[in-house]
Short mmCIF file of C-alpha atoms in Angstrom, two decimals:
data_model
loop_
_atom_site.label_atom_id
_atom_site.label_comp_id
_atom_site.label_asym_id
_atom_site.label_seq_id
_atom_site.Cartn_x
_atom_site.Cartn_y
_atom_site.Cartn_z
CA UNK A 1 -37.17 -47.64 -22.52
CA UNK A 2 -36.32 -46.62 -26.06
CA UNK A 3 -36.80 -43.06 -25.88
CA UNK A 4 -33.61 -42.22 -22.79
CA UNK A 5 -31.33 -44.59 -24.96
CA UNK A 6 -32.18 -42.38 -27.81
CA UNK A 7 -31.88 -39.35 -25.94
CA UNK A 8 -28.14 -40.90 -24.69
CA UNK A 9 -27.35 -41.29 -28.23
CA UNK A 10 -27.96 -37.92 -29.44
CA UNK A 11 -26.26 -36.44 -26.35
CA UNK A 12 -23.32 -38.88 -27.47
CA UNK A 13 -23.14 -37.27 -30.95
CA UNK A 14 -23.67 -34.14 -29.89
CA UNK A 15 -20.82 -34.19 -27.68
CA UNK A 16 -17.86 -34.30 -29.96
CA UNK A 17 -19.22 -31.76 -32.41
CA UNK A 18 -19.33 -29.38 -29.49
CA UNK A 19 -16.10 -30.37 -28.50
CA UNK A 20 -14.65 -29.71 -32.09
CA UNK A 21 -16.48 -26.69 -32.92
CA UNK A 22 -14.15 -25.41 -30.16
CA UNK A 23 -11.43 -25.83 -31.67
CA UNK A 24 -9.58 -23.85 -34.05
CA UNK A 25 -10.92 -24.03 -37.57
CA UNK A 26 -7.72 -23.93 -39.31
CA UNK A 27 -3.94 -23.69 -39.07
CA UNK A 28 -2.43 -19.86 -40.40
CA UNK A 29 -1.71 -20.37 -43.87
CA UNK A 30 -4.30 -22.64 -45.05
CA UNK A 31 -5.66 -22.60 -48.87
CA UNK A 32 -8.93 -22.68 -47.65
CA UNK A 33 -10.75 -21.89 -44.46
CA UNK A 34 -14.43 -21.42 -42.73
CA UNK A 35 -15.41 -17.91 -41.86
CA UNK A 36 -16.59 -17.34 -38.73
CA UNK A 37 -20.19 -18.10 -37.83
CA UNK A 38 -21.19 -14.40 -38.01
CA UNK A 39 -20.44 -14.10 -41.18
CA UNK A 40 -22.51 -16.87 -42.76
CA UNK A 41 -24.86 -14.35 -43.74
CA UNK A 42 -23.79 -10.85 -45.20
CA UNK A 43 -22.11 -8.55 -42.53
CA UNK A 44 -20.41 -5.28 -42.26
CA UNK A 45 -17.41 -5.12 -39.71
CA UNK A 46 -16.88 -1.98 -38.67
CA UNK A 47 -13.96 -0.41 -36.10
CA UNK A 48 -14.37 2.37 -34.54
CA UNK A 49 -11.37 4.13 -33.35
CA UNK A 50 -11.27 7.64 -31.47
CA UNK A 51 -8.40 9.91 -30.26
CA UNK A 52 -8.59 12.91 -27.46
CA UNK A 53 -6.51 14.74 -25.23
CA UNK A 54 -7.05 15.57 -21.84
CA UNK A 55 -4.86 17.56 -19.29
CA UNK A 56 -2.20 15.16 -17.19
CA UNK A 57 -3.55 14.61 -13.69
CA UNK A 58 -0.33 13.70 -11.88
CA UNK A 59 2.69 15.74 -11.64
CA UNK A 60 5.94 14.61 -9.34
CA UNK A 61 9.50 16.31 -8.73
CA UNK A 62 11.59 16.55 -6.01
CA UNK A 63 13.70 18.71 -3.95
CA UNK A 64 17.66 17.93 -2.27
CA UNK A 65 18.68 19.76 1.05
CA UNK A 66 22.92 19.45 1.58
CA UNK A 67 24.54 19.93 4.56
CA UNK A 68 28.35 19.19 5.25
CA UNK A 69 29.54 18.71 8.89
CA UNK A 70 32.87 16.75 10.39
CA UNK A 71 30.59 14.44 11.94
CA UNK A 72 27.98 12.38 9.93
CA UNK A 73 25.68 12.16 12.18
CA UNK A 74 25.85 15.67 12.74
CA UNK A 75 25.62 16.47 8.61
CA UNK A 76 22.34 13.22 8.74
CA UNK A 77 20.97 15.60 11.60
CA UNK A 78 21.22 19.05 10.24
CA UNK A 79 19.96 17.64 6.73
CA UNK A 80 16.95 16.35 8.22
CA UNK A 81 16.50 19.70 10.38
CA UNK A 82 16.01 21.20 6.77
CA UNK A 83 13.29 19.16 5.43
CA UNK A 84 11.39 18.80 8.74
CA UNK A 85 8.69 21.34 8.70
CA UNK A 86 8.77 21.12 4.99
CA UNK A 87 7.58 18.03 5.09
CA UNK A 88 4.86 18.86 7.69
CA UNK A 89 3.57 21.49 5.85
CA UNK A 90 3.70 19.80 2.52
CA UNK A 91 2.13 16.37 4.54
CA UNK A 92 -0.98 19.17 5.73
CA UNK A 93 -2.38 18.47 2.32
CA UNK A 94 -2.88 14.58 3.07
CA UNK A 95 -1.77 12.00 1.26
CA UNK A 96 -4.81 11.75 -1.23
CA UNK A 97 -3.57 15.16 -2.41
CA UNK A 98 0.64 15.19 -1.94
CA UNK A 99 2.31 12.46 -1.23
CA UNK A 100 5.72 13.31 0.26
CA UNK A 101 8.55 10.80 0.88
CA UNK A 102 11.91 11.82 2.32
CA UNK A 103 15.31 9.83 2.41
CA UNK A 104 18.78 10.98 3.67
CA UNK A 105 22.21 9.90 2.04
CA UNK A 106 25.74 10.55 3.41
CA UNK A 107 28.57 10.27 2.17
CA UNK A 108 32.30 10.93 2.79
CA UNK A 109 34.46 13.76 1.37
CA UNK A 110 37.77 13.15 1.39
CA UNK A 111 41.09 14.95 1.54
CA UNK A 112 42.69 15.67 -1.85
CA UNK A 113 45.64 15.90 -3.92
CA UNK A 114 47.49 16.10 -6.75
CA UNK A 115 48.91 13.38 -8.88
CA UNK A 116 52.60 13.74 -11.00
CA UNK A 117 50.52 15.11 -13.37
CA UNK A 118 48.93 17.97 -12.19
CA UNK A 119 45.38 16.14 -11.72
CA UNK A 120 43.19 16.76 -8.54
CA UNK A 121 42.48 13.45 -6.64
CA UNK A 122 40.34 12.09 -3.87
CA UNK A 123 42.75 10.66 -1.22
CA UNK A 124 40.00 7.59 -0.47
CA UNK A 125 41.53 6.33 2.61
CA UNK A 126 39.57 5.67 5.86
CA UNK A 127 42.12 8.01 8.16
CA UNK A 128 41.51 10.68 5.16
CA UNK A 129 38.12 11.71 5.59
CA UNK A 130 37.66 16.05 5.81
CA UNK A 131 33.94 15.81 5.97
CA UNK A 132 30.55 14.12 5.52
CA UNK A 133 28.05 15.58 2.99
CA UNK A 134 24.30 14.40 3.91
CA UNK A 135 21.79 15.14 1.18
CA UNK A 136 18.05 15.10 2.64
CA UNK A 137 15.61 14.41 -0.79
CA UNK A 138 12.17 15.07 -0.56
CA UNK A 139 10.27 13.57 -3.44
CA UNK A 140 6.69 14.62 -4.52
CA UNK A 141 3.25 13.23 -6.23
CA UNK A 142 0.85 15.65 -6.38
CA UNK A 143 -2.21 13.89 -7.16
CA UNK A 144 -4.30 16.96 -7.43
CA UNK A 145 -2.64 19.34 -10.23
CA UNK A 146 -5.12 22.40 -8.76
CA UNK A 147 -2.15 22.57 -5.68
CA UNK A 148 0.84 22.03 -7.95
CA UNK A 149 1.73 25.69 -8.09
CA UNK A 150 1.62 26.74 -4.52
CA UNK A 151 3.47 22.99 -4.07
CA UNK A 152 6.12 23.95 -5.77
CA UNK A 153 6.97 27.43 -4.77
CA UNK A 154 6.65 25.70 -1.19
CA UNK A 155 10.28 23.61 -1.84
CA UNK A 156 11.40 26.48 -3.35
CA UNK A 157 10.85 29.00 -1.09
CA UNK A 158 12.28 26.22 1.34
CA UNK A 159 15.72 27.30 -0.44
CA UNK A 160 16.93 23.70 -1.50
CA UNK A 161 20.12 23.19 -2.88
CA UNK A 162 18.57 21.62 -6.01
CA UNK A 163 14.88 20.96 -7.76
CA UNK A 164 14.36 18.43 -10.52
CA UNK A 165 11.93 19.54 -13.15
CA UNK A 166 8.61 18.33 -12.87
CA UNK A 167 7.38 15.21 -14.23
CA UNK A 168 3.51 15.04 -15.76
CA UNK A 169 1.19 11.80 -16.31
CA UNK A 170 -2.19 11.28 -17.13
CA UNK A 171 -4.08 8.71 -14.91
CA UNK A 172 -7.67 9.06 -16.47
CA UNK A 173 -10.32 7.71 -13.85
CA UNK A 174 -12.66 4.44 -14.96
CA UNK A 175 -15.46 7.45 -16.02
CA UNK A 176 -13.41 8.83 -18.72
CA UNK A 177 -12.67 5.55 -19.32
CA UNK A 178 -16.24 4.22 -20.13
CA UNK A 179 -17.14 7.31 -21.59
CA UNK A 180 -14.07 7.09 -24.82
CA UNK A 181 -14.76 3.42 -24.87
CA UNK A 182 -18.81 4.36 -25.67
CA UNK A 183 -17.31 7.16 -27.87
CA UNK A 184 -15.15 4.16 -30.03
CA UNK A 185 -18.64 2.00 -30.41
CA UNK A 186 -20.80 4.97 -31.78
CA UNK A 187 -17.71 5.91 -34.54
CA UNK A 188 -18.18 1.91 -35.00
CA UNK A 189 -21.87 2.51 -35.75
CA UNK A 190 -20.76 5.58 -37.96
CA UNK A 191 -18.60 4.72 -39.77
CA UNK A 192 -20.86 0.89 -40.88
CA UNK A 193 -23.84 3.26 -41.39
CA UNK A 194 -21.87 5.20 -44.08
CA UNK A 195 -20.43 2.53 -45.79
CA UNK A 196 -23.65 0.89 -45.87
CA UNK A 197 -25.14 4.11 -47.52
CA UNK A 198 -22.39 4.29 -49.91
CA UNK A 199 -22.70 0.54 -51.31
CA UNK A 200 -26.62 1.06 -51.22
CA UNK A 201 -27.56 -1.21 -48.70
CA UNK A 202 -28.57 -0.54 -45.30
CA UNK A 203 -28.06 -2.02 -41.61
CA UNK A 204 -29.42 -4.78 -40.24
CA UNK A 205 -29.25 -6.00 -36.10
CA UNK A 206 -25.97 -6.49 -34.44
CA UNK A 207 -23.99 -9.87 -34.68
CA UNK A 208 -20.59 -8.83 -32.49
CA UNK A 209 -19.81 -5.73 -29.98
CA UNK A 210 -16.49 -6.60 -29.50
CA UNK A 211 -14.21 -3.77 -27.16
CA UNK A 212 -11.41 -5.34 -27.74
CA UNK A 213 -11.33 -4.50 -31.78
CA UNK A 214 -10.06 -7.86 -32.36
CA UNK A 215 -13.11 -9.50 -34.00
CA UNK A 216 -12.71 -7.19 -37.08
CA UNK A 217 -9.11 -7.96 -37.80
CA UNK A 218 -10.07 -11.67 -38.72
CA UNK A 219 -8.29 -11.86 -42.22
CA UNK A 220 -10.37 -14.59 -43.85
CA UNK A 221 -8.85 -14.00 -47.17
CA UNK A 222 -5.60 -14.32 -45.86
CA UNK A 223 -6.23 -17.68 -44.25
CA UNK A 224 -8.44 -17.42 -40.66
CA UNK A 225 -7.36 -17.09 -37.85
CA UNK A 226 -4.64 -14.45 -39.04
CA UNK A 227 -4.27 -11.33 -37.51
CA UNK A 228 -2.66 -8.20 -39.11
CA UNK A 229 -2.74 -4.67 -37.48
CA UNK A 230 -4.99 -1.63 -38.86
CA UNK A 231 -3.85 1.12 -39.14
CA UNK A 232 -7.28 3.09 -38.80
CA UNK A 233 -7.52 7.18 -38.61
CA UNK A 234 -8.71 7.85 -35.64
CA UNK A 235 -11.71 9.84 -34.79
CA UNK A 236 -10.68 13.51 -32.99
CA UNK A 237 -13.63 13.63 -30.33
CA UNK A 238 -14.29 17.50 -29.74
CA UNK A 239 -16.37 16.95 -26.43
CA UNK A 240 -14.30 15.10 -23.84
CA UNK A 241 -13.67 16.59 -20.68
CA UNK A 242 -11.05 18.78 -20.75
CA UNK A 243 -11.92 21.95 -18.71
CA UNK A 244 -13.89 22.27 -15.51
CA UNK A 245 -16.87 23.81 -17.78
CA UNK A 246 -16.83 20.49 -19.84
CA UNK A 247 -16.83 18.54 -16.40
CA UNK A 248 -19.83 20.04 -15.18
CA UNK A 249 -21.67 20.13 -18.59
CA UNK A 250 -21.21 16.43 -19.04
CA UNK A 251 -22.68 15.35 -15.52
CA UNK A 252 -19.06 14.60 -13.85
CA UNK A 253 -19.05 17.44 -11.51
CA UNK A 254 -15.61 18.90 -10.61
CA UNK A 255 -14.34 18.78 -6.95
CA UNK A 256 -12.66 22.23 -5.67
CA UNK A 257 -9.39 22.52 -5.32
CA UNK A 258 -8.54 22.38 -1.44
CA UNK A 259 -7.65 25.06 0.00
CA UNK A 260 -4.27 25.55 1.26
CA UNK A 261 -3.24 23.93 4.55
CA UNK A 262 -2.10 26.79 7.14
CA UNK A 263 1.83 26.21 8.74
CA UNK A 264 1.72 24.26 11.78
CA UNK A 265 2.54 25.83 15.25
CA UNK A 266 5.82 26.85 15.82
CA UNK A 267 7.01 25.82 12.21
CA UNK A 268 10.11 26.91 10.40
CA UNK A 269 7.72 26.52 6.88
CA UNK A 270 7.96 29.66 4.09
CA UNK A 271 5.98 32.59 4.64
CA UNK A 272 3.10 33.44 2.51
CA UNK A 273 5.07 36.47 1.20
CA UNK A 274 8.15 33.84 0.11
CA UNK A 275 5.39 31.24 -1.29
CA UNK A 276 3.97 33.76 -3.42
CA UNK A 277 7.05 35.63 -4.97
CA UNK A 278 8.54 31.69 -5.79
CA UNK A 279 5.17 30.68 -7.92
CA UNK A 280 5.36 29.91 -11.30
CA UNK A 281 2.95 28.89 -13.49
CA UNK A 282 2.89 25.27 -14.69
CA UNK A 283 0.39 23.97 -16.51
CA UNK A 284 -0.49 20.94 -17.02
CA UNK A 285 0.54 19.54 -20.75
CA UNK A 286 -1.94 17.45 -22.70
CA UNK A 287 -2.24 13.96 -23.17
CA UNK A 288 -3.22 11.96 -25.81
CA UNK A 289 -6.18 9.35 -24.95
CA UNK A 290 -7.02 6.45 -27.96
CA UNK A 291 -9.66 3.52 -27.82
CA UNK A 292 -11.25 1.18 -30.11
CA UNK A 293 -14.26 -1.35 -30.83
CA UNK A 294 -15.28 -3.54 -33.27
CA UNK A 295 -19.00 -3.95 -33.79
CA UNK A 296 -20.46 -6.24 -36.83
CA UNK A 297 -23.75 -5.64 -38.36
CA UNK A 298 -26.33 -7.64 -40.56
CA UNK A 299 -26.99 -6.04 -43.94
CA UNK A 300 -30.40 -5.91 -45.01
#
């Protein structure tokens, strides 16, 4: 009978030091303070912290269509006659590839005048109203920066009546992803292994792998748990996918570009001849691409 009471003891006193060991140590500021439990023996913190850049992946502009007409549905109508097999050819790629969204505006124009003073004013009365300018937008996300030429002398062969710029992002995919965040733990691993060469000493097993890089900016000097930000130089990593080549000489094969959809029947879309003598080249700028880890080591 002895032995579960004793067991319900221990379990009893066990229970509040787990409970406080969960709890923060100290307050910010405190004269003295424990160090965390990795580093009750000697330990190197390392953080490893790389850099790259890598070719945006997502480009997006947009294209307006104006048409002016006494009636506004007739201006709404004629607008959207403009954009309509433009946005069937353009919506041949598939979404995946070119997203295409269109929208129409009107709005009134109205007679004008001139004031005492010699200024030209909009006479913005109901009974006033000369005409009704509709302005058909097509905006585009091209998801697939292979197309983004031919995309783009598309709407302008189209002959809009205006074309923004275009607009680049990089939206790297979970593989480059992993691959920089493996890239930040072996500069981690680098960079302890020098330092542990250079203070003649050498590395023992791993205490902390920490992604995040927070683990290594645990000021214990400064009074645990402060934080302060490092400003680290970041490793330039030379073999990150950046070309096609690199792609396929790292395992991540490159899909081909798809080809270009053909017109459908009957449409009003640009010829090949106008497509071709409206391309420009656009490439893609760079990005820059940063990550970080924090692994802690034993010394021997």
């Amino acid at each position: 009978m002895r032995r579960p009471i004793a067991c319900l003891l221990l379990a009893a006193v066990a229970l509040p030091s787990a409970v406080v060991a969960q709890t923060p140590p100290a307050s910010i500021g405190d004269r003295y303070v424990p160090a965390p439990w990795w580093m009750r023996d000697p330990v190197i913190a390392s953080v490893g912290y790389v850099r790259t850049e890598i070719p945006a992946n997502r480009a997006a502009f947009n294209a307006s269509f104006q048409s002016i007409d006494r009636s506004a549905a007739e201006a709404s109508r004629k607008a959207a006659d403009q954009i309509r097999e433009l946005s069937r050819a353009l919506g041949a790629y598939g979404a995946t590839v070119v997203r295409v969204e269109t929208s129409i505006t009107t709005r009134p124009l109205y007679d004008q005048y001139r004031d005492e003073n010699g200024v030209l004013r909009d006479n913005t009365r109901a009974d006033r109203i000369a005409r009704y300018q509709a302005d058909a937008t097509v905006s585009l996300t091209v998801r697939d920066v292979e197309v983004l030429e031919r995309v783009y002398a598309t709407v302008t062969a189209s002959q809009p009546t205006s074309v923004s710029q275009v607009w680049f992002t990089l939206d790297p995919d979970n593989t480059v992803k992993t691959w920089l965040q493996g890239e930040a733990v072996k500069d981690a691993a680098r960079r302890a292994r020098e330092a542990a060469s250079n203070a003649g000493t050498s590395l023992g097993g791993v205490r902390v792998i920490d992604p995040t890089g927070r683990a290594c900016e645990t000021d214990v000097l400064a009074g645990w748990p402060s934080y302060a930000s490092n400003q680290e130089q970041a490793t330039t990593v030379d073999d990150v996918v950046v070309t096609g080549s690199r792609i396929a000489a790292r395992g991540m094969a490159s899909p081909a570009p798809p080809a270009a959809p053909p017109p459908p029947p009957g449409a009003q879309a640009p010829t090949e001849a106008q497509i071709e003598a409206a391309r420009l080249a656009l490439q893609p700028p760079l990005r820059e691409l940063t990550d970080r880890a924090c692994v802690v080591y034993a010394l021997n």
